Tab-separated table of C-alpha atoms (C1' of nucleotides) in Angstrom:
chain	number	residue	atom	x	y	z
A	212	MET	CA	-21.471	-23.221	-16.678
A	213	PRO	CA	-17.839	-23.003	-16.117
A	214	ASP	CA	-15.826	-25.104	-18.282
A	215	GLN	CA	-13.309	-22.424	-18.146
A	216	LYS	CA	-10.724	-22.208	-20.764
A	217	GLY	CA	-12.157	-19.403	-22.747
A	218	SER	CA	-8.902	-18.322	-24.275
A	219	ALA	CA	-9.300	-18.596	-27.996
A	220	ASP	CA	-6.611	-20.386	-29.891
A	221	PRO	CA	-5.251	-18.341	-32.762
A	222	ARG	CA	-3.068	-21.063	-34.180
A	223	PRO	CA	-3.089	-21.568	-37.932
A	224	PRO	CA	-4.837	-24.612	-39.385
A	225	ALA	CA	-1.651	-25.631	-41.136
A	226	ALA	CA	-0.612	-26.929	-37.761
A	227	ALA	CA	-2.639	-30.112	-38.122
A	228	VAL	CA	-0.351	-31.831	-40.559
A	229	SER	CA	2.874	-30.609	-39.097
A	230	LEU	CA	1.863	-32.031	-35.751
A	231	LEU	CA	2.248	-35.486	-37.044
A	232	GLU	CA	5.773	-35.192	-38.223
A	233	PRO	CA	8.638	-35.733	-35.814
A	234	GLN	CA	9.388	-32.045	-36.152
A	235	LYS	CA	13.074	-31.542	-36.502
A	236	GLU	CA	13.005	-28.446	-34.347
A	237	ALA	CA	13.085	-25.638	-36.840
A	238	ARG	CA	13.076	-22.897	-34.259
A	239	PRO	CA	12.981	-23.367	-30.504
A	240	ALA	CA	9.889	-21.273	-29.983
A	241	ALA	CA	7.964	-22.893	-32.795
A	242	GLY	CA	9.109	-26.302	-31.646
A	243	ALA	CA	7.827	-25.733	-28.148
A	244	ASN	CA	4.528	-24.496	-29.431
A	245	LEU	CA	4.151	-27.436	-31.729
A	246	LEU	CA	4.963	-29.759	-28.897
A	247	PHE	CA	2.185	-28.201	-26.942
A	248	LEU	CA	-0.149	-28.502	-29.844
A	249	ARG	CA	0.754	-32.108	-30.291
A	250	GLU	CA	-0.116	-32.843	-26.716
A	251	GLU	CA	-3.352	-30.949	-26.998
A	252	GLU	CA	-4.190	-32.956	-30.098
A	253	ILE	CA	-3.703	-36.176	-28.237
A	254	ARG	CA	-5.699	-35.059	-25.266
A	255	THR	CA	-8.497	-34.036	-27.534
A	256	ALA	CA	-8.365	-37.483	-29.066
A	257	GLN	CA	-8.926	-38.913	-25.602
A	258	ASP	CA	-12.034	-36.801	-25.371
A	259	LEU	CA	-13.179	-37.889	-28.786
A	260	LEU	CA	-12.840	-41.540	-27.964
A	261	PHE	CA	-14.646	-41.154	-24.687
A	262	PHE	CA	-17.594	-39.218	-26.023
A	263	ALA	CA	-17.985	-41.081	-29.291
A	264	TYR	CA	-17.866	-44.456	-27.620
A	265	ARG	CA	-20.174	-43.382	-24.853
A	266	ASP	CA	-22.829	-42.028	-27.160
A	267	PHE	CA	-22.458	-44.756	-29.727
A	268	THR	CA	-23.003	-47.573	-27.277
A	269	ASN	CA	-25.697	-45.549	-25.619
A	270	ALA	CA	-27.725	-45.549	-28.801
A	271	ALA	CA	-28.876	-49.118	-28.319
A	272	ASP	CA	-29.511	-48.941	-24.603
A	273	VAL	CA	-33.189	-48.129	-24.806
A	274	ILE	CA	-33.973	-51.355	-26.606
A	275	LEU	CA	-31.724	-53.385	-24.376
A	276	GLU	CA	-33.355	-52.065	-21.270
A	277	GLU	CA	-36.807	-53.004	-22.544
A	278	LEU	CA	-35.639	-56.572	-22.769
A	279	GLY	CA	-33.676	-56.608	-19.561
A	280	LEU	CA	-30.428	-57.104	-21.401
A	281	GLY	CA	-27.185	-55.192	-21.102
A	282	ARG	CA	-24.357	-54.118	-23.303
A	283	ALA	CA	-22.545	-57.337	-22.691
A	284	HIS	CA	-25.408	-59.140	-24.385
A	285	HIS	CA	-25.310	-56.752	-27.276
A	286	ARG	CA	-21.613	-57.324	-27.821
A	287	ALA	CA	-22.119	-61.068	-27.855
A	288	LEU	CA	-25.012	-60.776	-30.298
A	289	HIS	CA	-22.939	-58.549	-32.531
A	290	PHE	CA	-19.973	-60.842	-32.767
A	291	ILE	CA	-21.999	-64.007	-33.092
A	292	GLY	CA	-24.023	-62.361	-35.816
A	293	ARG	CA	-20.930	-61.341	-37.641
A	294	ASN	CA	-19.249	-64.697	-37.180
A	295	PRO	CA	-21.928	-67.348	-37.457
A	296	GLY	CA	-20.664	-70.655	-36.133
A	297	ILE	CA	-17.980	-69.050	-34.006
A	298	THR	CA	-16.684	-71.224	-31.200
A	299	VAL	CA	-16.950	-70.245	-27.584
A	300	SER	CA	-13.208	-69.866	-27.211
A	301	ASP	CA	-12.920	-67.684	-30.290
A	302	LEU	CA	-15.681	-65.489	-28.983
A	303	LEU	CA	-13.879	-65.250	-25.672
A	304	ALA	CA	-10.728	-64.145	-27.438
A	305	LEU	CA	-12.634	-61.485	-29.342
A	306	LEU	CA	-14.397	-60.052	-26.341
A	307	ARG	CA	-11.433	-60.518	-24.019
A	308	ILE	CA	-13.515	-61.485	-21.080
A	309	THR	CA	-13.443	-64.619	-18.994
A	310	LYS	CA	-15.341	-67.782	-19.630
A	311	GLN	CA	-17.531	-67.090	-16.636
A	312	SER	CA	-18.480	-63.643	-17.771
A	313	LEU	CA	-19.418	-64.953	-21.162
A	314	ALA	CA	-21.284	-67.894	-19.697
A	315	ARG	CA	-23.626	-65.623	-17.799
A	316	VAL	CA	-24.401	-63.678	-20.928
A	317	LEU	CA	-24.728	-66.672	-23.223
A	318	THR	CA	-26.964	-68.526	-20.816
A	319	VAL	CA	-29.477	-65.716	-20.924
A	320	LEU	CA	-29.254	-65.316	-24.678
A	321	MET	CA	-29.895	-69.027	-25.179
A	322	GLU	CA	-32.706	-69.170	-22.654
A	323	GLU	CA	-34.384	-66.273	-24.401
A	324	GLY	CA	-33.942	-68.031	-27.713
A	325	TYR	CA	-31.641	-65.496	-29.342
A	326	VAL	CA	-28.641	-67.765	-29.678
A	327	ALA	CA	-28.349	-71.434	-30.607
A	328	GLN	CA	-25.529	-73.900	-30.206
A	329	ALA	CA	-24.484	-76.650	-32.572
A	330	GLN	CA	-21.932	-79.341	-32.144
A	331	GLY	CA	-18.691	-78.815	-34.022
A	332	HIS	CA	-18.327	-80.869	-37.197
A	333	SER	CA	-14.628	-81.672	-37.122
A	334	ASP	CA	-14.328	-81.314	-33.367
A	335	ARG	CA	-17.373	-82.370	-31.439
A	336	ARG	CA	-16.232	-80.650	-28.272
A	337	GLN	CA	-16.857	-77.301	-29.842
A	338	ARG	CA	-20.131	-75.453	-29.537
A	339	LEU	CA	-20.713	-73.421	-32.637
A	340	LEU	CA	-22.756	-70.353	-31.845
A	341	THR	CA	-25.308	-68.834	-34.179
A	342	LEU	CA	-28.127	-66.354	-33.936
A	343	THR	CA	-31.633	-67.737	-34.190
A	344	PRO	CA	-34.026	-65.842	-36.449
A	345	SER	CA	-35.258	-64.059	-33.365
A	346	GLY	CA	-31.663	-63.267	-32.426
A	347	GLN	CA	-31.028	-61.885	-35.869
A	348	ALA	CA	-34.092	-59.720	-35.570
A	349	LEU	CA	-32.973	-58.360	-32.227
A	350	GLU	CA	-29.457	-57.756	-33.424
A	351	ARG	CA	-30.874	-55.869	-36.352
A	352	ARG	CA	-32.988	-53.651	-34.160
A	353	LEU	CA	-29.961	-52.808	-32.086
A	354	PHE	CA	-27.879	-52.325	-35.170
A	355	GLU	CA	-30.355	-49.903	-36.709
A	356	ARG	CA	-29.997	-47.548	-33.786
A	357	GLN	CA	-26.280	-47.396	-34.050
A	358	ARG	CA	-26.481	-47.318	-37.806
A	359	GLU	CA	-28.449	-44.086	-37.773
A	360	ARG	CA	-25.818	-42.381	-35.726
A	361	LEU	CA	-22.938	-43.725	-37.716
A	362	LEU	CA	-24.502	-43.086	-41.066
A	363	ALA	CA	-25.263	-39.518	-40.144
A	364	ALA	CA	-21.700	-39.037	-39.025
A	365	TYR	CA	-20.373	-40.653	-42.190
A	366	ARG	CA	-22.534	-38.522	-44.430
A	367	GLU	CA	-21.600	-35.313	-42.687
A	368	ALA	CA	-17.934	-36.080	-42.698
A	369	GLY	CA	-17.653	-37.412	-46.231
A	370	GLY	CA	-15.816	-40.289	-47.811
A	371	VAL	CA	-12.306	-39.032	-47.353
A	372	ALA	CA	-12.932	-38.437	-43.677
A	373	VAL	CA	-14.422	-41.886	-43.275
A	374	ASP	CA	-11.347	-43.395	-44.767
A	375	GLY	CA	-9.199	-41.424	-42.357
A	376	PHE	CA	-11.396	-42.491	-39.484
A	377	ARG	CA	-10.880	-46.120	-40.365
A	378	ARG	CA	-7.164	-45.774	-40.674
A	379	VAL	CA	-6.746	-44.055	-37.352
A	380	MET	CA	-9.031	-46.481	-35.563
A	381	ARG	CA	-7.106	-49.389	-36.999
A	382	GLY	CA	-3.915	-47.804	-35.834
A	383	ILE	CA	-5.152	-47.463	-32.285
A	384	MET	CA	-6.082	-51.082	-31.817
A	385	ASP	CA	-3.902	-54.095	-31.149
A	386	ASP	CA	-2.278	-56.114	-33.877
A	387	SER	CA	-4.576	-58.979	-33.083
A	388	ALA	CA	-7.642	-56.833	-33.585
A	389	ARG	CA	-6.293	-55.572	-36.877
A	390	ALA	CA	-5.601	-59.134	-37.919
A	391	TYR	CA	-9.168	-60.030	-37.066
A	392	LEU	CA	-10.494	-57.232	-39.223
A	393	ASP	CA	-8.307	-58.287	-42.104
A	394	ARG	CA	-9.393	-61.870	-41.782
A	395	HIS	CA	-12.995	-61.019	-41.385
A	396	ASP	CA	-13.373	-58.293	-43.934
A	397	PRO	CA	-10.492	-58.307	-46.369
A	398	ALA	CA	-11.866	-55.250	-48.134
A	399	GLU	CA	-11.028	-53.297	-45.035
A	400	SER	CA	-7.393	-54.166	-45.490
A	401	ARG	CA	-7.254	-51.574	-48.199
A	402	ALA	CA	-6.438	-49.328	-45.330
A	403	ARG	CA	-3.290	-51.264	-44.653
A	404	ARG	CA	-1.663	-50.327	-47.871
A	405	ALA	CA	-1.760	-46.741	-46.840
B	190	MET	CA	3.424	-58.608	-36.497
B	191	PRO	CA	0.576	-57.586	-38.736
B	192	ASP	CA	0.354	-53.908	-38.625
B	193	GLN	CA	0.908	-53.626	-42.249
B	194	LYS	CA	0.552	-50.207	-43.673
B	195	GLY	CA	3.181	-48.491	-45.665
B	196	SER	CA	2.297	-45.296	-47.405
B	197	ALA	CA	0.428	-43.975	-50.414
B	198	ASP	CA	-3.065	-45.197	-51.135
B	199	PRO	CA	-3.714	-45.952	-54.793
B	200	ARG	CA	-7.452	-46.408	-54.560
B	201	PRO	CA	-9.739	-43.839	-56.091
B	202	PRO	CA	-11.364	-41.830	-53.319
B	203	ALA	CA	-14.506	-41.766	-55.399
B	204	ALA	CA	-15.357	-45.299	-54.332
B	205	ALA	CA	-15.530	-44.450	-50.700
B	206	VAL	CA	-17.690	-41.431	-51.307
B	207	SER	CA	-20.255	-43.286	-53.340
B	208	LEU	CA	-21.010	-45.508	-50.395
B	209	LEU	CA	-22.148	-42.585	-48.394
B	210	GLU	CA	-24.549	-41.043	-50.786
B	211	PRO	CA	-28.183	-42.106	-50.803
B	212	GLN	CA	-27.514	-43.746	-54.164
B	213	LYS	CA	-30.402	-43.059	-56.442
B	214	GLU	CA	-30.470	-46.633	-57.650
B	215	ALA	CA	-28.665	-46.514	-60.952
B	216	ARG	CA	-29.116	-50.187	-61.686
B	217	PRO	CA	-30.789	-52.749	-59.463
B	218	ALA	CA	-27.749	-54.986	-59.212
B	219	ALA	CA	-25.404	-52.152	-58.431
B	220	GLY	CA	-27.896	-50.703	-55.999
B	221	ALA	CA	-28.202	-53.919	-54.069
B	222	ASN	CA	-24.486	-54.305	-53.946
B	223	LEU	CA	-23.989	-50.817	-52.665
B	224	LEU	CA	-26.636	-51.361	-50.072
B	225	PHE	CA	-24.763	-54.392	-48.903
B	226	LEU	CA	-21.524	-52.506	-48.814
B	227	ARG	CA	-23.088	-49.719	-46.868
B	228	GLU	CA	-24.321	-52.082	-44.207
B	229	GLU	CA	-21.013	-53.863	-44.108
B	230	GLU	CA	-19.312	-50.503	-43.714
B	231	ILE	CA	-21.404	-49.702	-40.720
B	232	ARG	CA	-20.907	-53.064	-39.126
B	233	THR	CA	-17.206	-52.733	-39.593
B	234	ALA	CA	-17.390	-49.373	-37.897
B	235	GLN	CA	-18.970	-51.088	-34.907
B	236	ASP	CA	-15.961	-53.369	-34.804
B	237	LEU	CA	-13.595	-50.462	-35.109
B	238	LEU	CA	-15.160	-48.624	-32.224
B	239	PHE	CA	-15.161	-51.658	-30.027
B	240	PHE	CA	-11.564	-52.653	-30.649
B	241	ALA	CA	-10.083	-49.179	-30.679
B	242	TYR	CA	-11.805	-48.201	-27.467
B	243	ARG	CA	-10.977	-51.468	-25.797
B	244	ASP	CA	-7.291	-51.284	-26.586
B	245	PHE	CA	-7.013	-47.587	-26.007
B	246	THR	CA	-8.442	-47.692	-22.518
B	247	ASN	CA	-6.502	-50.844	-21.865
B	248	ALA	CA	-3.242	-49.026	-22.419
B	249	ALA	CA	-3.367	-47.342	-19.036
B	250	ASP	CA	-4.648	-50.303	-17.053
B	251	VAL	CA	-1.259	-51.579	-15.945
B	252	ILE	CA	-0.487	-48.380	-14.089
B	253	LEU	CA	-3.951	-48.130	-12.638
B	254	GLU	CA	-3.783	-51.631	-11.287
B	255	GLU	CA	-0.488	-50.949	-9.554
B	256	LEU	CA	-2.191	-48.183	-7.645
B	257	GLY	CA	-5.422	-49.982	-6.988
B	258	LEU	CA	-7.365	-47.556	-9.126
B	259	GLY	CA	-9.786	-48.216	-11.929
B	260	ARG	CA	-10.817	-46.632	-15.160
B	261	ALA	CA	-13.392	-44.534	-13.402
B	262	HIS	CA	-10.567	-42.859	-11.517
B	263	HIS	CA	-8.680	-42.291	-14.727
B	264	ARG	CA	-11.640	-40.636	-16.357
B	265	ALA	CA	-12.081	-38.316	-13.405
B	266	LEU	CA	-8.385	-37.434	-13.408
B	267	HIS	CA	-8.515	-36.779	-17.107
B	268	PHE	CA	-11.437	-34.396	-17.002
B	269	ILE	CA	-10.304	-32.597	-13.888
B	270	GLY	CA	-6.877	-32.198	-15.424
B	271	ARG	CA	-8.351	-30.791	-18.556
B	272	ASN	CA	-10.765	-28.531	-16.709
B	273	PRO	CA	-8.981	-27.234	-13.635
B	274	GLY	CA	-11.461	-25.780	-11.204
B	275	ILE	CA	-14.390	-27.699	-12.612
B	276	THR	CA	-17.333	-28.006	-10.265
B	277	VAL	CA	-18.657	-31.326	-9.099
B	278	SER	CA	-21.904	-30.947	-10.969
B	279	ASP	CA	-20.172	-30.072	-14.213
B	280	LEU	CA	-17.960	-33.089	-13.842
B	281	LEU	CA	-21.034	-35.200	-13.260
B	282	ALA	CA	-22.576	-33.890	-16.441
B	283	LEU	CA	-19.441	-34.682	-18.407
B	284	LEU	CA	-19.066	-38.195	-17.145
B	285	ARG	CA	-22.800	-38.857	-17.108
B	286	ILE	CA	-22.723	-40.842	-13.955
B	287	THR	CA	-24.518	-40.317	-10.686
B	288	LYS	CA	-23.323	-38.287	-7.768
B	289	GLN	CA	-22.778	-41.423	-5.764
B	290	SER	CA	-20.632	-43.065	-8.388
B	291	LEU	CA	-18.494	-39.993	-8.625
B	292	ALA	CA	-18.332	-39.606	-4.864
B	293	ARG	CA	-16.801	-43.032	-4.463
B	294	VAL	CA	-14.146	-42.198	-7.013
B	295	LEU	CA	-13.452	-38.670	-5.801
B	296	THR	CA	-13.166	-39.737	-2.196
B	297	VAL	CA	-10.342	-42.086	-3.079
B	298	LEU	CA	-8.605	-39.574	-5.302
B	299	MET	CA	-8.668	-36.973	-2.549
B	300	GLU	CA	-7.599	-39.377	0.150
B	301	GLU	CA	-4.652	-40.399	-1.983
B	302	GLY	CA	-3.824	-36.776	-2.560
B	303	TYR	CA	-4.374	-36.689	-6.304
B	304	VAL	CA	-7.242	-34.236	-6.281
B	305	ALA	CA	-7.855	-31.111	-4.224
B	306	GLN	CA	-10.974	-29.080	-3.603
B	307	ALA	CA	-11.312	-25.350	-3.291
B	308	GLN	CA	-14.292	-23.288	-2.358
B	309	GLY	CA	-15.994	-21.509	-5.207
B	310	HIS	CA	-15.254	-17.808	-5.461
B	311	SER	CA	-18.589	-16.449	-6.618
B	312	ASP	CA	-20.585	-19.307	-5.130
B	313	ARG	CA	-19.125	-20.728	-1.980
B	314	ARG	CA	-21.243	-23.851	-2.156
B	315	GLN	CA	-19.239	-25.056	-5.073
B	316	ARG	CA	-16.202	-27.266	-4.710
B	317	LEU	CA	-13.751	-26.511	-7.459
B	318	LEU	CA	-11.716	-29.566	-8.310
B	319	THR	CA	-8.078	-29.485	-9.323
B	320	LEU	CA	-5.250	-31.954	-9.628
B	321	THR	CA	-2.518	-31.713	-7.051
B	322	PRO	CA	1.051	-31.902	-8.350
B	323	SER	CA	0.969	-35.600	-7.538
B	324	GLY	CA	-2.321	-35.904	-9.393
B	325	GLN	CA	-0.850	-34.150	-12.383
B	326	ALA	CA	2.080	-36.525	-12.326
B	327	LEU	CA	-0.182	-39.541	-12.218
B	328	GLU	CA	-2.405	-38.217	-14.939
B	329	ARG	CA	0.651	-37.681	-17.050
B	330	ARG	CA	1.874	-41.197	-16.555
B	331	LEU	CA	-1.498	-42.515	-17.644
B	332	PHE	CA	-1.611	-40.092	-20.499
B	333	GLU	CA	1.784	-41.140	-21.797
B	334	ARG	CA	0.613	-44.694	-22.271
B	335	GLN	CA	-2.331	-43.684	-24.331
B	336	ARG	CA	-0.306	-41.064	-26.097
B	337	GLU	CA	2.109	-43.648	-27.466
B	338	ARG	CA	-0.702	-45.561	-29.015
B	339	LEU	CA	-2.460	-42.561	-30.385
B	340	LEU	CA	0.644	-40.901	-31.694
B	341	ALA	CA	1.687	-44.055	-33.498
B	342	ALA	CA	-1.746	-44.305	-35.048
B	343	TYR	CA	-1.699	-40.645	-36.032
B	344	ARG	CA	1.734	-40.906	-37.598
B	345	GLU	CA	0.855	-44.000	-39.534
B	346	ALA	CA	-2.386	-42.611	-40.779
B	347	GLY	CA	-1.221	-39.119	-41.650
B	348	GLY	CA	-2.661	-35.674	-41.194
B	349	VAL	CA	-5.523	-35.978	-43.616
B	350	ALA	CA	-6.672	-39.192	-41.987
B	351	VAL	CA	-6.468	-37.628	-38.547
B	352	ASP	CA	-8.671	-34.821	-39.667
B	353	GLY	CA	-11.161	-37.330	-41.010
B	354	PHE	CA	-10.984	-39.281	-37.786
B	355	ARG	CA	-11.870	-36.192	-35.804
B	356	ARG	CA	-14.756	-35.304	-38.017
B	357	VAL	CA	-16.310	-38.721	-37.868
B	358	MET	CA	-15.835	-39.018	-34.133
B	359	ARG	CA	-17.452	-35.660	-33.655
B	360	GLY	CA	-20.332	-36.752	-35.811
B	361	ILE	CA	-20.930	-39.843	-33.723
B	362	MET	CA	-21.260	-38.085	-30.411
B	363	ASP	CA	-24.135	-36.075	-28.972
B	364	ASP	CA	-24.624	-32.406	-29.608
B	365	SER	CA	-23.789	-31.694	-26.025
B	366	ALA	CA	-20.460	-33.467	-26.320
B	367	ARG	CA	-19.701	-31.566	-29.504
B	368	ALA	CA	-20.580	-28.357	-27.756
B	369	TYR	CA	-18.210	-29.233	-24.957
B	370	LEU	CA	-15.397	-29.812	-27.398
B	371	ASP	CA	-16.078	-26.520	-29.112
B	372	ARG	CA	-16.134	-24.701	-25.833
B	373	HIS	CA	-13.092	-26.445	-24.567
B	374	ASP	CA	-10.897	-26.412	-27.614
B	375	PRO	CA	-12.202	-23.978	-30.173
B	376	ALA	CA	-9.559	-25.051	-32.663
B	377	GLU	CA	-11.302	-28.362	-32.891
B	378	SER	CA	-14.339	-26.633	-34.273
B	379	ARG	CA	-12.579	-26.343	-37.570
B	380	ALA	CA	-14.085	-29.729	-38.150
B	381	ARG	CA	-17.583	-28.327	-37.941
B	382	ARG	CA	-17.233	-26.219	-40.974
B	383	ALA	CA	-17.040	-29.327	-43.079
C	259	DA	C1'	-3.029	-94.598	-21.831
C	260	DA	C1'	-1.874	-89.926	-20.712
C	261	DA	C1'	-2.023	-85.273	-21.678
C	262	DT	C1'	-4.404	-81.623	-23.607
C	263	DT	C1'	-8.269	-79.060	-25.184
C	264	DA	C1'	-13.180	-77.156	-25.320
C	265	DC	C1'	-16.688	-76.214	-22.621
C	266	DG	C1'	-19.518	-75.753	-18.521
C	267	DT	C1'	-20.069	-74.601	-13.799
C	268	DC	C1'	-19.574	-73.693	-8.680
C	269	DA	C1'	-18.057	-70.347	-5.187
C	270	DG	C1'	-16.707	-65.983	-3.893
C	271	DG	C1'	-15.011	-61.257	-4.879
C	272	DT	C1'	-14.414	-56.342	-7.054
C	273	DT	C1'	-15.551	-52.290	-9.632
C	274	DC	C1'	-18.606	-49.247	-11.028
C	275	DG	C1'	-22.792	-48.033	-12.089
C	276	DT	C1'	-27.888	-47.402	-10.186
C	277	DT	C1'	-32.072	-45.209	-6.984
C	278	DG	C1'	-33.940	-42.717	-3.148
C	279	DA	C1'	-33.775	-40.061	0.841
C	280	DC	C1'	-31.709	-36.912	3.813
C	281	DT	C1'	-28.519	-33.104	5.704
C	282	DC	C1'	-25.890	-28.960	5.445
C	283	DA	C1'	-24.377	-24.740	3.566
C	284	DC	C1'	-25.100	-21.265	0.704
C	285	DT	C1'	-27.625	-18.276	-2.766
C	286	DT	C1'	-31.532	-16.105	-4.528
C	287	DG	C1'	-36.174	-14.263	-5.344
C	288	DG	C1'	-40.293	-12.375	-3.572
D	11	DC	C1'	-35.370	-11.165	5.568
D	12	DC	C1'	-37.044	-15.495	5.034
D	13	DA	C1'	-38.552	-19.255	2.099
D	14	DA	C1'	-37.325	-21.765	-1.666
D	15	DG	C1'	-33.967	-23.552	-4.421
D	16	DT	C1'	-29.266	-25.223	-5.481
D	17	DG	C1'	-24.493	-27.476	-4.845
D	18	DA	C1'	-22.479	-30.847	-2.511
D	19	DG	C1'	-21.863	-34.796	0.655
D	20	DT	C1'	-23.551	-39.042	2.542
D	21	DC	C1'	-26.186	-43.267	4.038
D	22	DA	C1'	-28.343	-47.581	2.602
D	23	DA	C1'	-29.339	-50.928	-0.659
D	24	DC	C1'	-28.988	-52.821	-5.048
D	25	DG	C1'	-27.560	-54.636	-9.727
D	26	DA	C1'	-24.678	-55.387	-13.884
D	27	DA	C1'	-20.712	-57.094	-15.440
D	28	DC	C1'	-16.416	-58.028	-14.826
D	29	DC	C1'	-12.745	-61.074	-12.089
D	30	DT	C1'	-9.983	-65.498	-10.015
D	31	DG	C1'	-9.480	-70.218	-9.021
D	32	DA	C1'	-10.889	-74.748	-9.070
D	33	DC	C1'	-13.045	-78.674	-10.806
D	34	DG	C1'	-15.651	-82.020	-14.042
D	35	DT	C1'	-16.639	-84.024	-18.487
D	36	DA	C1'	-16.237	-85.180	-23.067
D	37	DA	C1'	-13.476	-85.376	-27.025
D	38	DT	C1'	-9.087	-85.037	-29.264
D	39	DT	C1'	-4.169	-85.405	-29.672
D	40	DT	C1'	0.195	-87.425	-28.627
DNA sequence: AAATTACGTCAGGTTCGTTGACTCACTTGG
DNA sequence: CCAAGTGAGTCAACGAACCTGACGTAATTT
C-alpha cells in the first residue's frame, strides 16, 4: 500500500531536544530545518493522540457491546467509580456533556443496576452517584482491558518515559482538568513541580 | 490559573520505575501498597487520556463550527494532508470507519473545494486524494490551534518528557498504527529501540 | 417571599458512525 | 480474452451519542 513518503529522514537524534527551545536562529538554514522538524514533531503528535486514543478506548468495546452499552456509559462508570458520591452536576462538568446526554446514559446504568443514587446529606436536592457492587464489577472488567494495554506500554517504555508521558498529557489539557487531577490525586501533582 | 509547573524535578526517578516492575513481593505490606499504586497509576492514565484528548480535539472546534464542519472532516483533512495522494481505501483503513461514513465527509470536503481527486497512475480505478490550496490553508488553520496547545505542553515538559510521551503513546496503540508511524515518519522509530 | 440551584424530563435536531446491497470501471489471472 | 476480483461511489435504513431550548419540582439561599 501506498502511504508514500518513503524518503528516509537522516536528521540527527540530537534534534529532539533542540526542537523544544525557542531556537534563537543560529544559522538561517539550520533554523529553517529545525522549524520544519518542529512542525513535523507536532503533526506526529496529532497522529499519536489519534491512534493511542482510538486503540485505548477500543480495548473495552468488546465487553460493552456484549451488554449493549457504549463508550458514553463506560466514561460515566469510570468517573463515578473514581468519585463515589459525585453529584450529577459535577459529573456533567467532568464529562462536558449536557444534562440530557448524561440523563440517557445514567437512566440505563441505573435501570441495569450498575449505578445507585443517594440523597445529598447537606443538600437534599443533590443525587449522589455511586457504583453498585455489580457496577464496580463491570467497571473492573472494562478497566482490566485497558489496563493490559497501558501496563504493557508502561513496561516497555520505562519509568522515565511514563513520567514524561504524564507531564506532556497534563500540559495538553485544560487548567480545569489539571486542577481536577491535582484535587483528585495529589500524588500526581508531583508532575507540576517540574 | 493552575498550571503550576516550574522546572527541575527533585524526585528520585527510581520510584517511578519500581511501579512498573512486576515487583517480586519484597514484603507483604510494601507489595500491597505498590499494587495499589500501580492500579492508581493506570486509572490516572485513563483520566489523562480522556482529558488530553478531549481538550486537544476541542482546540480546533471553534474554526470547524464556523465552517459547518465537524471533527470527522478535520481528521480526513489531517490524514490527506499528511499523505498526499492517499487512496480512498487506505484512508478508510487509517480512520477505521466505513466507506459510507467517509463518503459523507469526503463529499462535503470536495464540494467545498478543500479536497481534490486524481486518477491513479498505475491503477486507474483509484482516486488519489489531495488537499487543494484552500484545503491546505484550512488544515493549517486547524493545525495552528492544536499546535499552540501541544507546543506549550512540549516546552513545559521538556525534551526528555516528550520522548517519554512518544514512547508511551506508541506503546498504547495497535501494531498497525505503530507500523504506520514507522512507515510515515521513520525518525519516530527511534522510540522503538527502547 | 423571591430568586436561585439541582435535578429530571419532554420535544426535536445534528453528526457521525453502522450494515447491506448494488453499480460501474478497471485490473488481473487462468 | 473473458471471468473474477478489486477500488470506488451510492442508495436506503438505522443507531449511538451528542446538541438546544424549555419547563417543572423540590430544596436552598437571600
